[in-house]
mmCIF file of C-alpha atoms in Angstrom:
data_model
loop_
_atom_site.group_PDB
_atom_site.id
_atom_site.type_symbol
_atom_site.label_atom_id
_atom_site.label_comp_id
_atom_site.label_asym_id
_atom_site.label_seq_id
_atom_site.Cartn_x
_atom_site.Cartn_y
_atom_site.Cartn_z
ATOM 1 C CA MET M 1 -4.146 33.993 15.404
ATOM 2 C CA THR M 2 -5.103 32.956 11.933
ATOM 3 C CA ALA M 3 -7.160 29.872 11.727
ATOM 4 C CA ARG M 4 -6.050 26.625 10.535
ATOM 5 C CA ASP M 5 -7.663 24.310 8.540
ATOM 6 C CA PRO M 6 -9.450 21.565 10.899
ATOM 7 C CA VAL M 7 -10.376 19.142 8.126
ATOM 8 C CA ALA M 8 -6.725 19.274 6.998
ATOM 9 C CA ASP M 9 -5.765 18.542 10.682
ATOM 10 C CA LEU M 10 -7.825 15.934 11.371
ATOM 11 C CA ARG M 11 -6.810 14.086 7.785
ATOM 12 C CA ARG M 12 -3.407 14.874 8.987
ATOM 13 C CA ILE M 13 -3.553 13.012 12.552
ATOM 14 C CA ALA M 14 -5.409 9.813 10.745
ATOM 15 C CA PHE M 15 -2.681 9.977 8.157
ATOM 16 C CA LEU M 16 0.142 10.013 11.147
ATOM 17 C CA LEU M 17 -1.846 7.133 12.880
ATOM 18 C CA GLU M 18 -2.463 4.962 9.807
ATOM 19 C CA ARG M 19 1.670 5.110 9.056
ATOM 20 C CA ALA M 20 2.177 4.255 12.810
ATOM 21 C CA ASN M 21 0.167 1.523 12.096
ATOM 22 C CA GLU M 22 -1.959 2.363 15.340
ATOM 23 C CA ALA M 23 -5.731 0.659 15.743
ATOM 24 C CA THR M 24 -8.647 1.048 12.863
ATOM 25 C CA TYR M 25 -11.053 2.646 15.160
ATOM 26 C CA ARG M 26 -8.526 5.542 16.531
ATOM 27 C CA VAL M 27 -8.013 6.233 12.610
ATOM 28 C CA ARG M 28 -11.650 5.874 11.655
ATOM 29 C CA ALA M 29 -12.599 8.503 14.314
ATOM 30 C CA PHE M 30 -10.263 11.402 12.877
ATOM 31 C CA ARG M 31 -11.559 10.287 9.095
ATOM 32 C CA SER M 32 -14.888 10.297 10.225
ATOM 33 C CA ALA M 33 -14.969 13.558 11.690
ATOM 34 C CA ALA M 34 -13.184 14.886 8.579
ATOM 35 C CA LYS M 35 -15.523 13.583 6.564
ATOM 36 C CA ALA M 36 -18.548 15.059 8.729
ATOM 37 C CA LEU M 37 -16.825 18.540 8.767
ATOM 38 C CA SER M 38 -15.819 18.987 5.288
ATOM 39 C CA ALA M 39 -19.605 18.496 4.161
ATOM 40 C CA LEU M 40 -20.442 21.526 6.551
ATOM 41 C CA PRO M 41 -19.878 25.560 5.487
ATOM 42 C CA ALA M 42 -16.630 26.797 7.101
ATOM 43 C CA LYS M 43 -18.740 29.507 9.112
ATOM 44 C CA GLU M 44 -21.080 26.516 10.676
ATOM 45 C CA VAL M 45 -18.181 24.705 11.636
ATOM 46 C CA ALA M 46 -17.016 27.485 13.599
ATOM 47 C CA GLN M 47 -20.020 28.496 15.226
ATOM 48 C CA ARG M 48 -20.711 25.040 16.125
ATOM 49 C CA ALA M 49 -17.029 25.037 17.908
ATOM 50 C CA ARG M 50 -18.052 28.078 19.785
ATOM 51 C CA THR M 51 -20.990 27.092 20.944
ATOM 52 C CA GLY M 52 -19.927 23.711 21.916
ATOM 53 C CA LYS M 53 -22.121 21.690 19.804
ATOM 54 C CA LEU M 54 -19.293 19.968 17.496
ATOM 55 C CA THR M 55 -20.191 16.733 18.978
ATOM 56 C CA GLU M 56 -23.865 16.874 18.163
ATOM 57 C CA LEU M 57 -22.624 15.828 14.828
ATOM 58 C CA SER M 58 -22.414 12.457 13.633
ATOM 59 C CA GLY M 59 -18.960 11.338 13.433
ATOM 60 C CA VAL M 60 -17.700 13.806 15.742
ATOM 61 C CA GLY M 61 -16.579 13.014 19.131
ATOM 62 C CA ASP M 62 -14.944 14.572 22.242
ATOM 63 C CA VAL M 63 -11.160 14.306 21.230
ATOM 64 C CA THR M 64 -11.565 15.193 17.403
ATOM 65 C CA ALA M 65 -13.885 18.278 18.613
ATOM 66 C CA ARG M 66 -10.945 19.579 20.836
ATOM 67 C CA CYS M 67 -8.734 19.185 17.627
ATOM 68 C CA VAL M 68 -11.034 21.301 15.615
ATOM 69 C CA ALA M 69 -11.136 24.125 18.621
ATOM 70 C CA GLU M 70 -7.433 24.103 18.523
ATOM 71 C CA SER M 71 -7.179 24.304 14.856
ATOM 72 C CA LEU M 72 -9.746 27.146 14.771
ATOM 73 C CA ALA M 73 -7.935 28.789 17.260
ATOM 74 C CA GLY M 74 -4.842 29.106 15.002
ATOM 75 C CA GLU M 75 -3.180 26.352 17.001
ATOM 76 C CA GLU M 76 -1.633 23.130 15.848
ATOM 77 C CA PRO M 77 -3.880 20.585 17.861
ATOM 78 C CA VAL M 78 -1.940 18.888 20.862
ATOM 79 C CA TYR M 79 -2.945 15.282 19.191
ATOM 80 C CA LEU M 80 -1.113 16.318 16.071
ATOM 81 C CA ARG M 81 2.139 17.976 17.889
ATOM 82 C CA ARG M 82 2.252 14.678 20.144
ATOM 83 C CA LEU M 83 2.104 12.318 16.670
ATOM 84 C CA VAL M 84 4.615 14.320 15.185
ATOM 85 C CA ALA M 85 6.896 14.556 18.216
ATOM 86 C CA THR M 86 7.096 10.870 18.394
ATOM 87 C CA GLU M 87 7.708 9.978 14.594
ATOM 88 C CA GLY M 88 10.388 7.069 13.849
ATOM 89 C CA THR M 89 13.908 7.599 13.365
ATOM 90 C CA ASP M 90 15.442 8.977 10.158
ATOM 91 C CA LEU M 91 16.741 7.076 7.558
ATOM 92 C CA GLY M 92 20.366 6.275 6.661
ATOM 93 C CA ALA M 93 22.064 8.151 3.871
ATOM 94 C CA GLU M 94 21.540 4.948 1.313
ATOM 95 C CA ALA M 95 17.915 3.930 2.168
ATOM 96 C CA ALA M 96 16.892 7.588 2.095
ATOM 97 C CA ALA M 97 18.234 8.117 -1.236
ATOM 98 C CA LEU M 98 16.397 5.138 -2.577
ATOM 99 C CA ARG M 99 13.326 6.346 -0.697
ATOM 100 C CA THR M 100 13.900 9.680 -2.862
ATOM 101 C CA ALA M 101 14.394 8.095 -6.107
ATOM 102 C CA LEU M 102 11.310 5.983 -5.899
ATOM 103 C CA ARG M 103 8.568 7.647 -8.039
ATOM 104 C CA GLY M 104 5.499 5.482 -7.268
ATOM 105 C CA ASP M 105 4.118 2.614 -5.485
ATOM 106 C CA CYS M 106 3.237 -0.284 -7.457
ATOM 107 C CA HIS M 107 1.285 -2.610 -4.815
ATOM 108 C CA THR M 108 -1.735 -0.875 -3.053
ATOM 109 C CA HIS M 109 -5.670 -1.268 -2.291
ATOM 110 C CA SER M 110 -8.453 0.589 -1.830
ATOM 111 C CA ASP M 111 -12.072 0.071 -0.765
ATOM 112 C CA TRP M 112 -13.190 -1.743 -3.640
ATOM 113 C CA SER M 113 -11.526 -4.464 -2.052
ATOM 114 C CA ASP M 114 -10.011 -4.596 1.254
ATOM 115 C CA GLY M 115 -8.497 -1.053 1.858
ATOM 116 C CA GLY M 116 -10.007 1.292 4.090
ATOM 117 C CA SER M 117 -10.137 4.312 1.679
ATOM 118 C CA PRO M 118 -11.708 5.124 -1.408
ATOM 119 C CA ILE M 119 -9.337 5.478 -4.911
ATOM 120 C CA GLU M 120 -9.155 8.900 -4.825
ATOM 121 C CA GLU M 121 -8.068 9.767 -1.410
ATOM 122 C CA MET M 122 -5.278 6.739 -1.775
ATOM 123 C CA ALA M 123 -4.322 8.837 -4.885
ATOM 124 C CA LEU M 124 -4.077 12.435 -3.287
ATOM 125 C CA ALA M 125 -2.135 11.145 -0.440
ATOM 126 C CA ALA M 126 0.165 9.508 -2.525
ATOM 127 C CA ALA M 127 0.562 12.761 -4.858
ATOM 128 C CA GLU M 128 1.203 14.762 -1.270
ATOM 129 C CA LEU M 129 4.234 12.142 -0.794
ATOM 130 C CA GLY M 130 5.450 13.347 -4.009
ATOM 131 C CA HIS M 131 4.891 10.487 -5.956
ATOM 132 C CA GLU M 132 3.794 10.491 -9.668
ATOM 133 C CA TYR M 133 1.761 7.609 -9.873
ATOM 134 C CA LEU M 134 0.075 4.996 -8.032
ATOM 135 C CA VAL M 135 -0.645 1.518 -9.080
ATOM 136 C CA LEU M 136 -3.635 0.328 -7.675
ATOM 137 C CA THR M 137 -3.766 -3.359 -7.016
ATOM 138 C CA ASP M 138 -6.622 -4.526 -5.458
ATOM 139 C CA HIS M 139 -7.603 -8.670 -4.867
ATOM 140 C CA SER M 140 -9.147 -10.421 -7.280
ATOM 141 C CA PRO M 141 -12.106 -12.777 -6.966
ATOM 142 C CA ARG M 142 -10.838 -16.099 -5.353
ATOM 143 C CA LEU M 143 -9.958 -14.333 -2.230
ATOM 144 C CA LYS M 144 -13.452 -13.874 -0.849
ATOM 145 C CA VAL M 145 -12.520 -12.353 2.313
ATOM 146 C CA ALA M 146 -10.746 -9.419 0.840
ATOM 147 C CA ARG M 147 -13.729 -8.712 -1.485
ATOM 148 C CA GLY M 148 -11.755 -9.838 -4.653
ATOM 149 C CA LEU M 149 -12.804 -7.924 -7.833
ATOM 150 C CA THR M 150 -14.826 -10.112 -10.120
ATOM 151 C CA ALA M 151 -14.179 -9.307 -13.879
ATOM 152 C CA ASP M 152 -17.396 -7.186 -13.874
ATOM 153 C CA ARG M 153 -16.563 -5.258 -11.148
ATOM 154 C CA LEU M 154 -12.705 -4.792 -12.456
ATOM 155 C CA ARG M 155 -14.383 -3.659 -15.814
ATOM 156 C CA ARG M 156 -16.257 -1.095 -13.501
ATOM 157 C CA GLN M 157 -13.054 0.004 -11.659
ATOM 158 C CA LEU M 158 -11.261 0.487 -15.020
ATOM 159 C CA ASP M 159 -13.759 3.259 -15.927
ATOM 160 C CA HIS M 160 -13.425 4.860 -12.535
ATOM 161 C CA VAL M 161 -10.038 5.315 -12.668
ATOM 162 C CA ALA M 162 -10.238 6.890 -16.403
ATOM 163 C CA ALA M 163 -12.491 9.439 -14.622
ATOM 164 C CA LEU M 164 -10.428 9.980 -11.655
ATOM 165 C CA ASN M 165 -7.169 10.418 -13.860
ATOM 166 C CA GLU M 166 -8.964 13.151 -15.707
ATOM 167 C CA ALA M 167 -9.790 15.063 -12.308
ATOM 168 C CA LEU M 168 -6.362 14.476 -10.767
ATOM 169 C CA PRO M 169 -3.374 17.103 -10.523
ATOM 170 C CA ASP M 170 -1.467 17.648 -13.478
ATOM 171 C CA GLY M 171 1.551 15.303 -13.211
ATOM 172 C CA PHE M 172 0.243 12.391 -11.383
ATOM 173 C CA ARG M 173 -1.791 9.778 -12.240
ATOM 174 C CA ILE M 174 -3.291 6.498 -11.343
ATOM 175 C CA LEU M 175 -2.015 3.132 -13.427
ATOM 176 C CA THR M 176 -4.324 0.351 -13.295
ATOM 177 C CA GLY M 177 -3.342 -2.890 -11.917
ATOM 178 C CA ILE M 178 -4.222 -5.895 -9.671
ATOM 179 C CA GLU M 179 -2.927 -8.251 -7.045
ATOM 180 C CA VAL M 180 -3.792 -11.657 -8.664
ATOM 181 C CA ASP M 181 -3.900 -14.635 -6.443
ATOM 182 C CA ILE M 182 -1.675 -17.347 -7.741
ATOM 183 C CA LEU M 183 -3.766 -20.250 -7.653
ATOM 184 C CA ALA M 184 -2.954 -24.009 -6.902
ATOM 185 C CA ASP M 185 -1.950 -24.684 -10.201
ATOM 186 C CA GLY M 186 0.019 -21.529 -10.889
ATOM 187 C CA SER M 187 -2.839 -19.704 -12.908
ATOM 188 C CA LEU M 188 -3.744 -16.580 -12.618
ATOM 189 C CA ASP M 189 -7.239 -15.540 -11.099
ATOM 190 C CA GLN M 190 -8.414 -13.310 -13.465
ATOM 191 C CA ASP M 191 -9.743 -13.182 -17.041
ATOM 192 C CA GLU M 192 -6.491 -13.065 -19.391
ATOM 193 C CA ASP M 193 -7.991 -10.389 -21.552
ATOM 194 C CA LEU M 194 -8.554 -8.132 -18.352
ATOM 195 C CA LEU M 195 -4.808 -8.964 -17.071
ATOM 196 C CA ALA M 196 -3.634 -7.683 -21.104
ATOM 197 C CA ARG M 197 -5.579 -4.493 -20.150
ATOM 198 C CA LEU M 198 -3.814 -3.343 -17.139
ATOM 199 C CA ASP M 199 -0.718 -1.521 -16.669
ATOM 200 C CA VAL M 200 0.768 -3.483 -13.782
ATOM 201 C CA VAL M 201 0.047 -7.156 -12.697
ATOM 202 C CA VAL M 202 1.550 -8.337 -9.158
ATOM 203 C CA GLY M 203 0.761 -12.030 -8.402
ATOM 204 C CA SER M 204 0.955 -13.308 -4.998
ATOM 205 C CA VAL M 205 0.069 -16.522 -3.102
ATOM 206 C CA HIS M 206 -2.626 -15.936 -0.670
ATOM 207 C CA SER M 207 -3.626 -19.921 -0.103
ATOM 208 C CA GLY M 208 -2.030 -23.454 0.140
ATOM 209 C CA LEU M 209 0.869 -21.643 1.916
ATOM 210 C CA ASN M 210 1.983 -24.859 3.628
ATOM 211 C CA ASP M 211 2.353 -26.778 0.245
ATOM 212 C CA ASP M 212 5.519 -28.691 0.119
ATOM 213 C CA ARG M 213 8.698 -27.488 -1.420
ATOM 214 C CA ALA M 214 8.139 -29.256 -4.790
ATOM 215 C CA LYS M 215 4.463 -28.164 -5.320
ATOM 216 C CA MET M 216 4.932 -24.546 -4.443
ATOM 217 C CA THR M 217 7.850 -23.988 -6.655
ATOM 218 C CA ARG M 218 5.976 -25.328 -9.331
ATOM 219 C CA ARG M 219 3.567 -23.179 -8.612
ATOM 220 C CA MET M 220 5.619 -20.385 -8.703
ATOM 221 C CA LEU M 221 7.312 -21.010 -11.494
ATOM 222 C CA THR M 222 4.260 -21.737 -13.565
ATOM 223 C CA ALA M 223 2.824 -18.261 -12.671
ATOM 224 C CA ILE M 224 6.133 -16.283 -13.124
ATOM 225 C CA ALA M 225 6.436 -17.596 -16.825
ATOM 226 C CA ASN M 226 2.884 -16.256 -17.340
ATOM 227 C CA PRO M 227 3.407 -13.432 -19.670
ATOM 228 C CA HIS M 228 0.708 -10.981 -17.804
ATOM 229 C CA LEU M 229 2.907 -11.423 -14.374
ATOM 230 C CA ASP M 230 5.056 -8.346 -13.705
ATOM 231 C CA ILE M 231 5.874 -8.426 -9.927
ATOM 232 C CA LEU M 232 6.166 -11.479 -7.710
ATOM 233 C CA GLY M 233 4.445 -10.545 -4.510
ATOM 234 C CA HIS M 234 5.217 -10.949 -0.790
ATOM 235 C CA CYS M 235 7.230 -14.033 -2.107
ATOM 236 C CA THR M 236 7.446 -16.286 1.349
ATOM 237 C CA GLY M 237 3.753 -15.266 2.640
ATOM 238 C CA ARG M 238 5.509 -14.736 6.133
ATOM 239 C CA MET M 239 4.211 -12.515 9.139
ATOM 240 C CA VAL M 240 6.429 -11.265 11.977
ATOM 241 C CA THR M 241 5.395 -9.611 14.801
ATOM 242 C CA SER M 242 8.396 -7.483 15.145
ATOM 243 C CA ARG M 243 8.223 -4.295 13.933
ATOM 244 C CA PRO M 244 11.013 -1.803 12.315
ATOM 245 C CA ALA M 245 12.043 1.145 14.271
ATOM 246 C CA GLY M 246 9.146 4.027 14.052
ATOM 247 C CA VAL M 247 6.017 1.713 14.246
ATOM 248 C CA THR M 248 4.660 1.417 17.759
ATOM 249 C CA GLY M 249 0.952 1.069 17.864
ATOM 250 C CA PRO M 250 -1.237 -2.357 17.639
ATOM 251 C CA GLY M 251 -1.162 -4.316 14.361
ATOM 252 C CA ASP M 252 -3.156 -3.633 11.344
ATOM 253 C CA ARG M 253 -6.931 -3.462 11.884
ATOM 254 C CA GLY M 254 -6.644 -2.920 15.550
ATOM 255 C CA HIS M 255 -4.623 -6.201 16.389
ATOM 256 C CA ARG M 256 -1.253 -7.448 16.655
ATOM 257 C CA ALA M 257 -0.149 -9.498 13.608
ATOM 258 C CA ARG M 258 -0.194 -13.199 13.907
ATOM 259 C CA SER M 259 3.115 -14.944 13.188
ATOM 260 C CA ARG M 260 3.176 -17.373 9.977
ATOM 261 C CA ALA M 261 6.164 -19.282 8.939
ATOM 262 C CA GLU M 262 7.653 -18.845 5.256
ATOM 263 C CA SER M 263 6.663 -20.819 2.414
ATOM 264 C CA ASP M 264 9.007 -23.286 1.321
ATOM 265 C CA PHE M 265 10.294 -23.272 -2.024
ATOM 266 C CA ASP M 266 13.341 -23.516 -4.298
ATOM 267 C CA ALA M 267 14.391 -19.749 -4.063
ATOM 268 C CA ASP M 268 17.357 -20.114 -6.588
ATOM 269 C CA ALA M 269 15.030 -21.698 -9.184
ATOM 270 C CA VAL M 270 12.317 -18.846 -8.475
ATOM 271 C CA PHE M 271 14.683 -16.116 -8.682
ATOM 272 C CA ALA M 272 16.421 -17.480 -12.002
ATOM 273 C CA ALA M 273 12.966 -17.670 -13.539
ATOM 274 C CA CYS M 274 12.616 -14.159 -12.648
ATOM 275 C CA VAL M 275 15.228 -13.183 -14.314
ATOM 276 C CA LYS M 276 14.485 -15.022 -17.358
ATOM 277 C CA HIS M 277 11.035 -13.623 -17.727
ATOM 278 C CA GLN M 278 12.196 -10.378 -16.345
ATOM 279 C CA VAL M 279 9.775 -10.421 -13.437
ATOM 280 C CA ALA M 280 10.459 -7.993 -10.775
ATOM 281 C CA VAL M 281 10.640 -9.360 -7.249
ATOM 282 C CA GLU M 282 8.689 -7.300 -4.428
ATOM 283 C CA ILE M 283 10.285 -5.989 -1.494
ATOM 284 C CA ASN M 284 7.286 -5.745 0.541
ATOM 285 C CA SER M 285 7.294 -2.610 3.116
ATOM 286 C CA ARG M 286 4.482 -3.943 5.214
ATOM 287 C CA PRO M 287 5.940 -3.969 9.069
ATOM 288 C CA GLU M 288 3.963 -7.409 9.717
ATOM 289 C CA ARG M 289 5.455 -8.571 6.626
ATOM 290 C CA GLN M 290 9.021 -7.532 6.171
ATOM 291 C CA ASP M 291 8.794 -10.023 2.696
ATOM 292 C CA PRO M 292 10.930 -11.498 1.232
ATOM 293 C CA PRO M 293 13.613 -11.594 4.536
ATOM 294 C CA LYS M 294 16.848 -9.885 3.871
ATOM 295 C CA ARG M 295 18.752 -13.407 3.226
ATOM 296 C CA LEU M 296 16.191 -13.642 0.115
ATOM 297 C CA ILE M 297 16.791 -10.011 -1.049
ATOM 298 C CA ARG M 298 20.513 -10.749 -1.148
ATOM 299 C CA ARG M 299 19.912 -14.289 -3.208
ATOM 300 C CA ALA M 300 17.866 -12.199 -5.536
ATOM 301 C CA MET M 301 20.443 -9.442 -5.829
ATOM 302 C CA GLU M 302 23.090 -11.827 -6.630
ATOM 303 C CA ALA M 303 20.580 -14.076 -9.051
ATOM 304 C CA GLY M 304 20.316 -10.524 -11.210
ATOM 305 C CA CYS M 305 16.579 -9.835 -10.203
ATOM 306 C CA VAL M 306 14.967 -6.484 -10.534
ATOM 307 C CA PHE M 307 12.835 -5.005 -7.409
ATOM 308 C CA ALA M 308 9.798 -3.199 -6.400
ATOM 309 C CA VAL M 309 9.842 -1.444 -3.074
ATOM 310 C CA ASN M 310 6.192 -1.375 -2.458
ATOM 311 C CA THR M 311 4.086 -0.668 0.479
ATOM 312 C CA ASP M 312 0.810 -3.182 -0.111
ATOM 313 C CA ALA M 313 -0.933 -0.238 1.654
ATOM 314 C CA HIS M 314 -4.636 -0.609 2.627
ATOM 315 C CA ALA M 315 -4.722 3.093 3.904
ATOM 316 C CA PRO M 316 -3.209 6.509 2.849
ATOM 317 C CA GLY M 317 -0.929 6.900 5.849
ATOM 318 C CA GLN M 318 0.310 3.578 5.189
ATOM 319 C CA LEU M 319 1.774 4.870 2.115
ATOM 320 C CA ASP M 320 4.734 6.391 3.629
ATOM 321 C CA TRP M 321 5.750 2.758 4.660
ATOM 322 C CA GLN M 322 8.084 2.710 1.952
ATOM 323 C CA ARG M 323 10.820 3.768 4.146
ATOM 324 C CA PHE M 324 10.780 0.141 5.758
ATOM 325 C CA GLY M 325 11.599 -1.391 2.215
ATOM 326 C CA CYS M 326 14.175 0.917 1.429
ATOM 327 C CA GLU M 327 15.976 0.341 4.655
ATOM 328 C CA ARG M 328 16.022 -3.357 3.914
ATOM 329 C CA ALA M 329 16.917 -2.920 0.345
ATOM 330 C CA ALA M 330 19.724 -0.530 1.228
ATOM 331 C CA ARG M 331 20.926 -3.168 3.977
ATOM 332 C CA CYS M 332 21.217 -5.753 1.219
ATOM 333 C CA GLY M 333 22.790 -3.373 -1.355
ATOM 334 C CA VAL M 334 19.955 -3.072 -4.226
ATOM 335 C CA PRO M 335 20.712 -0.134 -6.211
ATOM 336 C CA ALA M 336 18.158 2.492 -7.279
ATOM 337 C CA ASP M 337 18.637 1.395 -10.838
ATOM 338 C CA ARG M 338 17.422 -2.252 -10.246
ATOM 339 C CA VAL M 339 14.068 -0.916 -8.614
ATOM 340 C CA VAL M 340 11.347 -0.282 -11.203
ATOM 341 C CA ASN M 341 9.382 1.945 -9.425
ATOM 342 C CA THR M 342 12.195 4.154 -9.641
ATOM 343 C CA TRP M 343 11.253 4.290 -13.646
ATOM 344 C CA ALA M 344 8.674 7.072 -14.647
ATOM 345 C CA ALA M 345 5.036 5.867 -15.375
ATOM 346 C CA ASP M 346 5.810 5.622 -18.827
ATOM 347 C CA ASP M 347 8.739 3.631 -18.897
ATOM 348 C CA LEU M 348 7.368 1.363 -16.130
ATOM 349 C CA VAL M 349 4.184 0.776 -18.125
ATOM 350 C CA ALA M 350 6.174 0.062 -21.584
ATOM 351 C CA TRP M 351 8.478 -2.554 -19.426
ATOM 352 C CA ALA M 352 5.247 -4.278 -18.128
ATOM 353 C CA ARG M 353 3.590 -4.739 -21.469
ATOM 354 C CA GLY M 354 7.186 -5.180 -23.312
ATOM 355 C CA ARG M 355 8.196 -8.099 -20.965
ATOM 356 C CA PRO M 356 8.558 -11.809 -23.160
#
């Protein structure tokens, strides 16, 4: 039988584990093995597999070595076959149509902040999913626990993204962005001149989530009125422990997500401001967030808001979580023409830059 590509099989397994929200250590085992083997000539990999010496390589264990041996023998690795066989349920027609209409993802993270993979890995995974673009939105400096980017680090990232775009496949590009913290007074946690340079700015509340209703409302309204803010991220800040169909593993980073109640704010006032300032409301697809809840998606719809169905992905496999956001959007009657990431990249950037 013709040998398969063992590195591609290992990466596919890691992708599917990430998509299933499996524990980080499992994902890391396959990504580490793929990285170790990709540095070696194919002949050496085959020789080590024949002689049982794959596990002598740092990053390759018994399970990953067995997958490599099966792949080199021309067989789909058993581990991969089982993952494929237990994938989630099919999307309904309306959700599937919305998922097909999406051209990109406007909220993603890399290992420059608290993501687990390099920017180029995230970009290539997005391209393989059929996206035309990926908006890179690593965190801003106040979120130190997430290694938020200082102004200097963000400038370096912009240069790095420009170089990557020169090397990426035709028809795909990385758009520059940030997930900027909405601070206690509603200001945005990054230099104004830098925010003006970015293609897309997502703004989210990460601290003071228990602020009283009046304070949280003022905070969000101030941020929404900022001309640099394009998308209001996970607006309630909630965490849930339930998962949509198809997600069966432990929580992200190897543990079940803790529960956290919604922040309290005047949703009607916030959504009216989003309409006035042409700020999109994010439908966050992360299984532990499901934010905003469906009742608020419906209120935002009634208010006339536009939306962005985003993954908030911190790993390549999580980029396929848009299906969860599409399911919730479809149940709330959100049409594709009200979702900004169904637009082409140039149209999305022009919208973000031309907002009042």
